[in-house]
JSON list of C-alpha atoms in Angstrom, two decimals:
[
{"chain": "A", "resi": 1, "resn": "UNK", "atom": "CA", "xyz": [67.33, -100.97, -67.73]},
{"chain": "A", "resi": 2, "resn": "UNK", "atom": "CA", "xyz": [65.11, -98.70, -65.96]},
{"chain": "A", "resi": 3, "resn": "UNK", "atom": "CA", "xyz": [64.04, -96.38, -68.89]},
{"chain": "A", "resi": 4, "resn": "UNK", "atom": "CA", "xyz": [62.80, -98.67, -71.08]},
{"chain": "A", "resi": 5, "resn": "UNK", "atom": "CA", "xyz": [60.61, -100.43, -68.39]},
{"chain": "A", "resi": 6, "resn": "UNK", "atom": "CA", "xyz": [58.98, -96.73, -68.22]},
{"chain": "A", "resi": 7, "resn": "UNK", "atom": "CA", "xyz": [58.49, -96.23, -71.34]},
{"chain": "A", "resi": 8, "resn": "UNK", "atom": "CA", "xyz": [57.45, -99.49, -71.72]},
{"chain": "A", "resi": 9, "resn": "UNK", "atom": "CA", "xyz": [54.27, -98.47, -68.49]},
{"chain": "A", "resi": 10, "resn": "UNK", "atom": "CA", "xyz": [53.86, -95.61, -70.54]},
{"chain": "A", "resi": 11, "resn": "UNK", "atom": "CA", "xyz": [53.22, -96.97, -74.12]},
{"chain": "A", "resi": 12, "resn": "UNK", "atom": "CA", "xyz": [50.85, -99.65, -72.00]},
{"chain": "A", "resi": 13, "resn": "UNK", "atom": "CA", "xyz": [48.94, -97.79, -69.87]},
{"chain": "A", "resi": 14, "resn": "UNK", "atom": "CA", "xyz": [45.43, -95.60, -70.46]},
{"chain": "A", "resi": 15, "resn": "UNK", "atom": "CA", "xyz": [46.01, -93.11, -67.45]},
{"chain": "A", "resi": 16, "resn": "UNK", "atom": "CA", "xyz": [48.93, -92.35, -65.90]},
{"chain": "A", "resi": 17, "resn": "UNK", "atom": "CA", "xyz": [47.81, -90.29, -62.03]},
{"chain": "A", "resi": 18, "resn": "UNK", "atom": "CA", "xyz": [50.90, -88.13, -60.47]},
{"chain": "A", "resi": 19, "resn": "UNK", "atom": "CA", "xyz": [51.17, -87.90, -56.83]},
{"chain": "A", "resi": 20, "resn": "UNK", "atom": "CA", "xyz": [53.34, -86.04, -54.33]},
{"chain": "A", "resi": 21, "resn": "UNK", "atom": "CA", "xyz": [54.92, -87.92, -51.39]},
{"chain": "A", "resi": 22, "resn": "UNK", "atom": "CA", "xyz": [54.73, -85.71, -48.46]},
{"chain": "A", "resi": 23, "resn": "UNK", "atom": "CA", "xyz": [55.98, -87.56, -45.89]},
{"chain": "A", "resi": 24, "resn": "UNK", "atom": "CA", "xyz": [54.07, -91.42, -46.49]},
{"chain": "A", "resi": 25, "resn": "UNK", "atom": "CA", "xyz": [55.98, -94.15, -44.17]},
{"chain": "A", "resi": 26, "resn": "UNK", "atom": "CA", "xyz": [56.86, -97.29, -45.44]},
{"chain": "A", "resi": 27, "resn": "UNK", "atom": "CA", "xyz": [53.36, -99.03, -43.88]},
{"chain": "A", "resi": 28, "resn": "UNK", "atom": "CA", "xyz": [51.48, -96.23, -45.80]},
{"chain": "A", "resi": 29, "resn": "UNK", "atom": "CA", "xyz": [53.16, -96.75, -49.39]},
{"chain": "A", "resi": 30, "resn": "UNK", "atom": "CA", "xyz": [53.09, -100.14, -48.96]},
{"chain": "A", "resi": 31, "resn": "UNK", "atom": "CA", "xyz": [49.19, -100.20, -48.38]},
{"chain": "A", "resi": 32, "resn": "UNK", "atom": "CA", "xyz": [48.74, -97.67, -51.77]},
{"chain": "A", "resi": 33, "resn": "UNK", "atom": "CA", "xyz": [50.63, -100.07, -53.66]},
{"chain": "A", "resi": 34, "resn": "UNK", "atom": "CA", "xyz": [48.96, -103.23, -52.54]},
{"chain": "A", "resi": 35, "resn": "UNK", "atom": "CA", "xyz": [45.19, -101.52, -53.13]},
{"chain": "A", "resi": 36, "resn": "UNK", "atom": "CA", "xyz": [46.74, -100.12, -56.48]},
{"chain": "A", "resi": 37, "resn": "UNK", "atom": "CA", "xyz": [47.58, -103.96, -57.05]},
{"chain": "A", "resi": 38, "resn": "UNK", "atom": "CA", "xyz": [44.25, -105.11, -56.43]},
{"chain": "A", "resi": 39, "resn": "UNK", "atom": "CA", "xyz": [42.56, -103.01, -58.83]},
{"chain": "A", "resi": 40, "resn": "UNK", "atom": "CA", "xyz": [44.65, -103.57, -61.61]},
{"chain": "A", "resi": 41, "resn": "UNK", "atom": "CA", "xyz": [47.02, -100.59, -61.03]},
{"chain": "A", "resi": 42, "resn": "UNK", "atom": "CA", "xyz": [50.78, -99.47, -60.54]},
{"chain": "A", "resi": 43, "resn": "UNK", "atom": "CA", "xyz": [52.16, -97.50, -58.58]},
{"chain": "A", "resi": 44, "resn": "UNK", "atom": "CA", "xyz": [56.10, -96.41, -58.77]},
{"chain": "A", "resi": 45, "resn": "UNK", "atom": "CA", "xyz": [58.08, -94.21, -57.47]},
{"chain": "A", "resi": 46, "resn": "UNK", "atom": "CA", "xyz": [61.02, -92.87, -60.05]},
{"chain": "A", "resi": 47, "resn": "UNK", "atom": "CA", "xyz": [63.36, -90.00, -60.46]},
{"chain": "A", "resi": 48, "resn": "UNK", "atom": "CA", "xyz": [61.84, -87.33, -62.55]},
{"chain": "A", "resi": 49, "resn": "UNK", "atom": "CA", "xyz": [64.71, -87.23, -64.66]},
{"chain": "A", "resi": 50, "resn": "UNK", "atom": "CA", "xyz": [64.91, -91.06, -66.41]},
{"chain": "A", "resi": 51, "resn": "UNK", "atom": "CA", "xyz": [60.26, -90.29, -66.14]},
{"chain": "A", "resi": 52, "resn": "UNK", "atom": "CA", "xyz": [61.04, -87.42, -68.07]},
{"chain": "A", "resi": 53, "resn": "UNK", "atom": "CA", "xyz": [63.37, -89.13, -70.39]},
{"chain": "A", "resi": 54, "resn": "UNK", "atom": "CA", "xyz": [60.94, -92.37, -70.29]},
{"chain": "A", "resi": 55, "resn": "UNK", "atom": "CA", "xyz": [58.16, -90.36, -71.69]},
{"chain": "A", "resi": 56, "resn": "UNK", "atom": "CA", "xyz": [59.44, -88.74, -74.59]},
{"chain": "A", "resi": 57, "resn": "UNK", "atom": "CA", "xyz": [58.41, -89.88, -77.91]},
{"chain": "A", "resi": 58, "resn": "UNK", "atom": "CA", "xyz": [54.74, -91.39, -76.23]},
{"chain": "A", "resi": 59, "resn": "UNK", "atom": "CA", "xyz": [51.66, -89.97, -75.75]},
{"chain": "A", "resi": 60, "resn": "UNK", "atom": "CA", "xyz": [51.89, -88.47, -71.92]},
{"chain": "A", "resi": 61, "resn": "UNK", "atom": "CA", "xyz": [55.00, -86.47, -73.14]},
{"chain": "A", "resi": 62, "resn": "UNK", "atom": "CA", "xyz": [52.89, -83.59, -71.96]},
{"chain": "A", "resi": 63, "resn": "UNK", "atom": "CA", "xyz": [53.30, -84.68, -68.02]},
{"chain": "A", "resi": 64, "resn": "UNK", "atom": "CA", "xyz": [56.94, -83.77, -67.41]},
{"chain": "A", "resi": 65, "resn": "UNK", "atom": "CA", "xyz": [56.80, -80.66, -66.29]},
{"chain": "A", "resi": 66, "resn": "UNK", "atom": "CA", "xyz": [54.00, -82.51, -63.60]},
{"chain": "A", "resi": 67, "resn": "UNK", "atom": "CA", "xyz": [57.36, -84.22, -62.67]},
{"chain": "A", "resi": 68, "resn": "UNK", "atom": "CA", "xyz": [59.23, -82.16, -59.80]},
{"chain": "A", "resi": 69, "resn": "UNK", "atom": "CA", "xyz": [59.87, -82.93, -55.96]},
{"chain": "A", "resi": 70, "resn": "UNK", "atom": "CA", "xyz": [58.91, -86.14, -54.49]},
{"chain": "A", "resi": 71, "resn": "UNK", "atom": "CA", "xyz": [56.72, -87.50, -57.56]},
{"chain": "A", "resi": 72, "resn": "UNK", "atom": "CA", "xyz": [55.02, -91.08, -57.65]},
{"chain": "A", "resi": 73, "resn": "UNK", "atom": "CA", "xyz": [53.36, -92.50, -60.79]},
{"chain": "A", "resi": 74, "resn": "UNK", "atom": "CA", "xyz": [50.12, -94.49, -60.43]},
{"chain": "A", "resi": 75, "resn": "UNK", "atom": "CA", "xyz": [49.60, -96.43, -63.72]},
{"chain": "A", "resi": 76, "resn": "UNK", "atom": "CA", "xyz": [46.66, -98.44, -65.28]},
{"chain": "A", "resi": 77, "resn": "UNK", "atom": "CA", "xyz": [45.17, -99.93, -68.27]},
{"chain": "A", "resi": 78, "resn": "UNK", "atom": "CA", "xyz": [41.71, -99.66, -67.09]},
{"chain": "A", "resi": 79, "resn": "UNK", "atom": "CA", "xyz": [41.24, -95.78, -67.81]},
{"chain": "A", "resi": 80, "resn": "UNK", "atom": "CA", "xyz": [39.84, -95.33, -64.26]},
{"chain": "A", "resi": 81, "resn": "UNK", "atom": "CA", "xyz": [41.21, -97.66, -62.01]},
{"chain": "A", "resi": 82, "resn": "UNK", "atom": "CA", "xyz": [44.54, -95.22, -60.95]},
{"chain": "A", "resi": 83, "resn": "UNK", "atom": "CA", "xyz": [42.43, -92.39, -60.60]},
{"chain": "A", "resi": 84, "resn": "UNK", "atom": "CA", "xyz": [39.74, -94.14, -57.95]},
{"chain": "A", "resi": 85, "resn": "UNK", "atom": "CA", "xyz": [42.53, -95.71, -55.81]},
{"chain": "A", "resi": 86, "resn": "UNK", "atom": "CA", "xyz": [44.71, -92.77, -55.47]},
{"chain": "A", "resi": 87, "resn": "UNK", "atom": "CA", "xyz": [42.06, -90.04, -54.98]},
{"chain": "A", "resi": 88, "resn": "UNK", "atom": "CA", "xyz": [40.04, -92.10, -51.90]},
{"chain": "A", "resi": 89, "resn": "UNK", "atom": "CA", "xyz": [43.57, -93.03, -50.56]},
{"chain": "A", "resi": 90, "resn": "UNK", "atom": "CA", "xyz": [44.21, -89.34, -50.41]},
{"chain": "A", "resi": 91, "resn": "UNK", "atom": "CA", "xyz": [41.00, -88.42, -49.28]},
{"chain": "A", "resi": 92, "resn": "UNK", "atom": "CA", "xyz": [42.20, -90.26, -45.85]},
{"chain": "A", "resi": 93, "resn": "UNK", "atom": "CA", "xyz": [45.54, -89.45, -46.01]},
{"chain": "A", "resi": 94, "resn": "UNK", "atom": "CA", "xyz": [46.68, -86.25, -46.22]},
{"chain": "A", "resi": 95, "resn": "UNK", "atom": "CA", "xyz": [50.48, -87.18, -47.04]},
{"chain": "A", "resi": 96, "resn": "UNK", "atom": "CA", "xyz": [49.45, -88.32, -50.66]},
{"chain": "A", "resi": 97, "resn": "UNK", "atom": "CA", "xyz": [49.05, -85.21, -52.85]},
{"chain": "A", "resi": 98, "resn": "UNK", "atom": "CA", "xyz": [47.40, -85.80, -56.47]},
{"chain": "A", "resi": 99, "resn": "UNK", "atom": "CA", "xyz": [49.21, -83.46, -58.64]},
{"chain": "A", "resi": 100, "resn": "UNK", "atom": "CA", "xyz": [47.54, -84.16, -61.57]},
{"chain": "A", "resi": 101, "resn": "UNK", "atom": "CA", "xyz": [47.97, -86.80, -65.14]},
{"chain": "A", "resi": 102, "resn": "UNK", "atom": "CA", "xyz": [47.08, -87.18, -68.51]},
{"chain": "A", "resi": 103, "resn": "UNK", "atom": "CA", "xyz": [44.81, -89.77, -70.12]},
{"chain": "A", "resi": 104, "resn": "UNK", "atom": "CA", "xyz": [46.17, -90.46, -73.47]},
{"chain": "A", "resi": 105, "resn": "UNK", "atom": "CA", "xyz": [47.29, -87.21, -75.13]},
{"chain": "A", "resi": 106, "resn": "UNK", "atom": "CA", "xyz": [44.75, -85.23, -73.10]},
{"chain": "A", "resi": 107, "resn": "UNK", "atom": "CA", "xyz": [46.14, -83.38, -70.00]},
{"chain": "A", "resi": 108, "resn": "UNK", "atom": "CA", "xyz": [44.55, -84.02, -66.25]},
{"chain": "A", "resi": 109, "resn": "UNK", "atom": "CA", "xyz": [44.14, -81.73, -63.49]},
{"chain": "A", "resi": 110, "resn": "UNK", "atom": "CA", "xyz": [43.42, -82.39, -59.92]},
{"chain": "A", "resi": 111, "resn": "UNK", "atom": "CA", "xyz": [40.20, -81.89, -60.90]},
{"chain": "A", "resi": 112, "resn": "UNK", "atom": "CA", "xyz": [40.40, -84.11, -63.67]},
{"chain": "A", "resi": 113, "resn": "UNK", "atom": "CA", "xyz": [41.73, -86.64, -61.99]},
{"chain": "A", "resi": 114, "resn": "UNK", "atom": "CA", "xyz": [38.54, -86.58, -59.72]},
{"chain": "A", "resi": 115, "resn": "UNK", "atom": "CA", "xyz": [36.58, -86.48, -62.28]},
{"chain": "A", "resi": 116, "resn": "UNK", "atom": "CA", "xyz": [38.05, -89.56, -64.11]},
{"chain": "A", "resi": 117, "resn": "UNK", "atom": "CA", "xyz": [37.91, -91.20, -60.21]},
{"chain": "A", "resi": 118, "resn": "UNK", "atom": "CA", "xyz": [34.01, -90.57, -60.01]},
{"chain": "A", "resi": 119, "resn": "UNK", "atom": "CA", "xyz": [33.09, -92.75, -63.36]},
{"chain": "A", "resi": 120, "resn": "UNK", "atom": "CA", "xyz": [32.56, -96.63, -63.14]},
{"chain": "A", "resi": 121, "resn": "UNK", "atom": "CA", "xyz": [35.41, -98.87, -63.37]},
{"chain": "A", "resi": 122, "resn": "UNK", "atom": "CA", "xyz": [35.81, -101.44, -67.17]},
{"chain": "A", "resi": 123, "resn": "UNK", "atom": "CA", "xyz": [35.11, -104.04, -64.72]},
{"chain": "A", "resi": 124, "resn": "UNK", "atom": "CA", "xyz": [31.85, -102.27, -62.46]},
{"chain": "A", "resi": 125, "resn": "UNK", "atom": "CA", "xyz": [30.30, -101.54, -66.60]},
{"chain": "A", "resi": 126, "resn": "UNK", "atom": "CA", "xyz": [31.44, -105.36, -67.83]},
{"chain": "A", "resi": 127, "resn": "UNK", "atom": "CA", "xyz": [29.45, -106.26, -64.65]},
{"chain": "A", "resi": 128, "resn": "UNK", "atom": "CA", "xyz": [26.51, -105.08, -66.22]},
{"chain": "A", "resi": 129, "resn": "UNK", "atom": "CA", "xyz": [26.50, -106.66, -69.36]},
{"chain": "A", "resi": 130, "resn": "UNK", "atom": "CA", "xyz": [24.79, -105.53, -72.69]},
{"chain": "A", "resi": 131, "resn": "UNK", "atom": "CA", "xyz": [21.75, -102.97, -71.81]},
{"chain": "A", "resi": 132, "resn": "UNK", "atom": "CA", "xyz": [19.00, -104.91, -74.44]},
{"chain": "A", "resi": 133, "resn": "UNK", "atom": "CA", "xyz": [16.05, -105.23, -72.40]},
{"chain": "A", "resi": 134, "resn": "UNK", "atom": "CA", "xyz": [15.13, -101.57, -72.40]},
{"chain": "A", "resi": 135, "resn": "UNK", "atom": "CA", "xyz": [14.70, -102.06, -76.41]},
{"chain": "A", "resi": 136, "resn": "UNK", "atom": "CA", "xyz": [11.31, -102.55, -78.45]},
{"chain": "A", "resi": 137, "resn": "UNK", "atom": "CA", "xyz": [11.49, -105.62, -80.74]},
{"chain": "A", "resi": 138, "resn": "UNK", "atom": "CA", "xyz": [11.20, -103.24, -83.43]},
{"chain": "A", "resi": 139, "resn": "UNK", "atom": "CA", "xyz": [14.26, -100.71, -82.05]},
{"chain": "A", "resi": 140, "resn": "UNK", "atom": "CA", "xyz": [16.65, -103.88, -81.92]},
{"chain": "A", "resi": 141, "resn": "UNK", "atom": "CA", "xyz": [14.80, -105.54, -85.28]},
{"chain": "A", "resi": 142, "resn": "UNK", "atom": "CA", "xyz": [15.95, -102.60, -86.92]},
{"chain": "A", "resi": 143, "resn": "UNK", "atom": "CA", "xyz": [19.33, -102.05, -85.66]},
{"chain": "A", "resi": 144, "resn": "UNK", "atom": "CA", "xyz": [19.82, -105.71, -86.21]},
{"chain": "A", "resi": 145, "resn": "UNK", "atom": "CA", "xyz": [19.08, -105.21, -90.32]},
{"chain": "A", "resi": 146, "resn": "UNK", "atom": "CA", "xyz": [21.37, -102.23, -90.46]},
{"chain": "A", "resi": 147, "resn": "UNK", "atom": "CA", "xyz": [24.33, -103.88, -89.33]},
{"chain": "A", "resi": 148, "resn": "UNK", "atom": "CA", "xyz": [27.13, -104.98, -91.41]},
{"chain": "A", "resi": 149, "resn": "UNK", "atom": "CA", "xyz": [27.91, -109.34, -91.32]},
{"chain": "A", "resi": 150, "resn": "UNK", "atom": "CA", "xyz": [31.01, -108.72, -89.09]},
{"chain": "A", "resi": 151, "resn": "UNK", "atom": "CA", "xyz": [28.77, -106.75, -86.14]},
{"chain": "A", "resi": 152, "resn": "UNK", "atom": "CA", "xyz": [25.44, -108.32, -86.41]},
{"chain": "A", "resi": 153, "resn": "UNK", "atom": "CA", "xyz": [27.53, -111.72, -84.92]},
{"chain": "A", "resi": 154, "resn": "UNK", "atom": "CA", "xyz": [28.97, -109.30, -82.21]},
{"chain": "A", "resi": 155, "resn": "UNK", "atom": "CA", "xyz": [25.41, -107.81, -81.56]},
{"chain": "A", "resi": 156, "resn": "UNK", "atom": "CA", "xyz": [24.20, -111.13, -80.90]},
{"chain": "A", "resi": 157, "resn": "UNK", "atom": "CA", "xyz": [26.25, -112.00, -78.08]},
{"chain": "A", "resi": 158, "resn": "UNK", "atom": "CA", "xyz": [24.82, -111.45, -74.69]},
{"chain": "A", "resi": 159, "resn": "UNK", "atom": "CA", "xyz": [28.02, -111.50, -72.62]},
{"chain": "A", "resi": 160, "resn": "UNK", "atom": "CA", "xyz": [29.72, -108.20, -73.61]},
{"chain": "A", "resi": 161, "resn": "UNK", "atom": "CA", "xyz": [28.80, -104.68, -73.80]},
{"chain": "A", "resi": 162, "resn": "UNK", "atom": "CA", "xyz": [28.92, -103.83, -77.85]},
{"chain": "A", "resi": 163, "resn": "UNK", "atom": "CA", "xyz": [26.67, -100.95, -79.40]},
{"chain": "A", "resi": 164, "resn": "UNK", "atom": "CA", "xyz": [24.45, -98.81, -78.31]},
{"chain": "A", "resi": 165, "resn": "UNK", "atom": "CA", "xyz": [21.02, -98.44, -80.71]},
{"chain": "A", "resi": 166, "resn": "UNK", "atom": "CA", "xyz": [19.91, -95.10, -81.07]},
{"chain": "A", "resi": 167, "resn": "UNK", "atom": "CA", "xyz": [15.99, -95.24, -81.97]},
{"chain": "A", "resi": 168, "resn": "UNK", "atom": "CA", "xyz": [16.61, -91.93, -83.89]},
{"chain": "A", "resi": 169, "resn": "UNK", "atom": "CA", "xyz": [18.36, -93.99, -86.27]},
{"chain": "A", "resi": 170, "resn": "UNK", "atom": "CA", "xyz": [14.53, -95.75, -87.21]},
{"chain": "A", "resi": 171, "resn": "UNK", "atom": "CA", "xyz": [14.14, -93.50, -89.58]},
{"chain": "A", "resi": 172, "resn": "UNK", "atom": "CA", "xyz": [17.07, -94.31, -91.39]},
{"chain": "A", "resi": 173, "resn": "UNK", "atom": "CA", "xyz": [17.08, -97.96, -90.83]},
{"chain": "A", "resi": 174, "resn": "UNK", "atom": "CA", "xyz": [12.91, -98.81, -91.59]},
{"chain": "A", "resi": 175, "resn": "UNK", "atom": "CA", "xyz": [11.91, -101.38, -93.97]},
{"chain": "A", "resi": 176, "resn": "UNK", "atom": "CA", "xyz": [9.35, -98.45, -95.24]},
{"chain": "A", "resi": 177, "resn": "UNK", "atom": "CA", "xyz": [12.77, -96.60, -96.20]},
{"chain": "A", "resi": 178, "resn": "UNK", "atom": "CA", "xyz": [11.91, -92.84, -95.20]},
{"chain": "A", "resi": 179, "resn": "UNK", "atom": "CA", "xyz": [16.23, -92.07, -95.71]},
{"chain": "A", "resi": 180, "resn": "UNK", "atom": "CA", "xyz": [15.09, -92.43, -99.34]},
{"chain": "A", "resi": 181, "resn": "UNK", "atom": "CA", "xyz": [13.79, -88.96, -99.23]},
{"chain": "A", "resi": 182, "resn": "UNK", "atom": "CA", "xyz": [17.02, -87.66, -97.34]},
{"chain": "A", "resi": 183, "resn": "UNK", "atom": "CA", "xyz": [19.29, -85.11, -99.41]},
{"chain": "A", "resi": 184, "resn": "UNK", "atom": "CA", "xyz": [22.33, -87.12, -101.32]},
{"chain": "A", "resi": 185, "resn": "UNK", "atom": "CA", "xyz": [24.69, -85.32, -99.06]},
{"chain": "A", "resi": 186, "resn": "UNK", "atom": "CA", "xyz": [22.89, -86.69, -95.78]},
{"chain": "A", "resi": 187, "resn": "UNK", "atom": "CA", "xyz": [22.78, -90.43, -97.38]},
{"chain": "A", "resi": 188, "resn": "UNK", "atom": "CA", "xyz": [26.52, -90.06, -98.00]}
]
């Protein structure tokens, strides 16, 4: 059932970009679908009436008003992928109009989609890895010392982005215990 399939997409996706087809050829549509697939995104043409039914009860219900005319939905689990491909494709093809979309229950207009597309993808961020080399030994040691045991295991992993240790917490985590002097309400 198409409605159940669309509802499943809306349940599992991180972003929905609504586009309007202003006369894309079959070759152009195929090219866009391939670019979406390569980025880990999907591009689907769906009847607006069925898409609105599928939106009911999902966090994307607010985009229903954007579904007018010849629309198509670009979706991805990576919150940036679908937006990035749609914006890039629309730059070189005036027959694809970006209407807006949503990231979860946050409604996005065209500028919001463009801003999202300007961010690095999750894969790009994962490729950078954790940026621990910028921390001094003291900051890193304080961060480890102040972390719960389960987090210490995660912090030791070098192959994943996991936590940022902010040096302003040094005072609270310090072996000199200046945190003792803070009022009880701040300690809580």
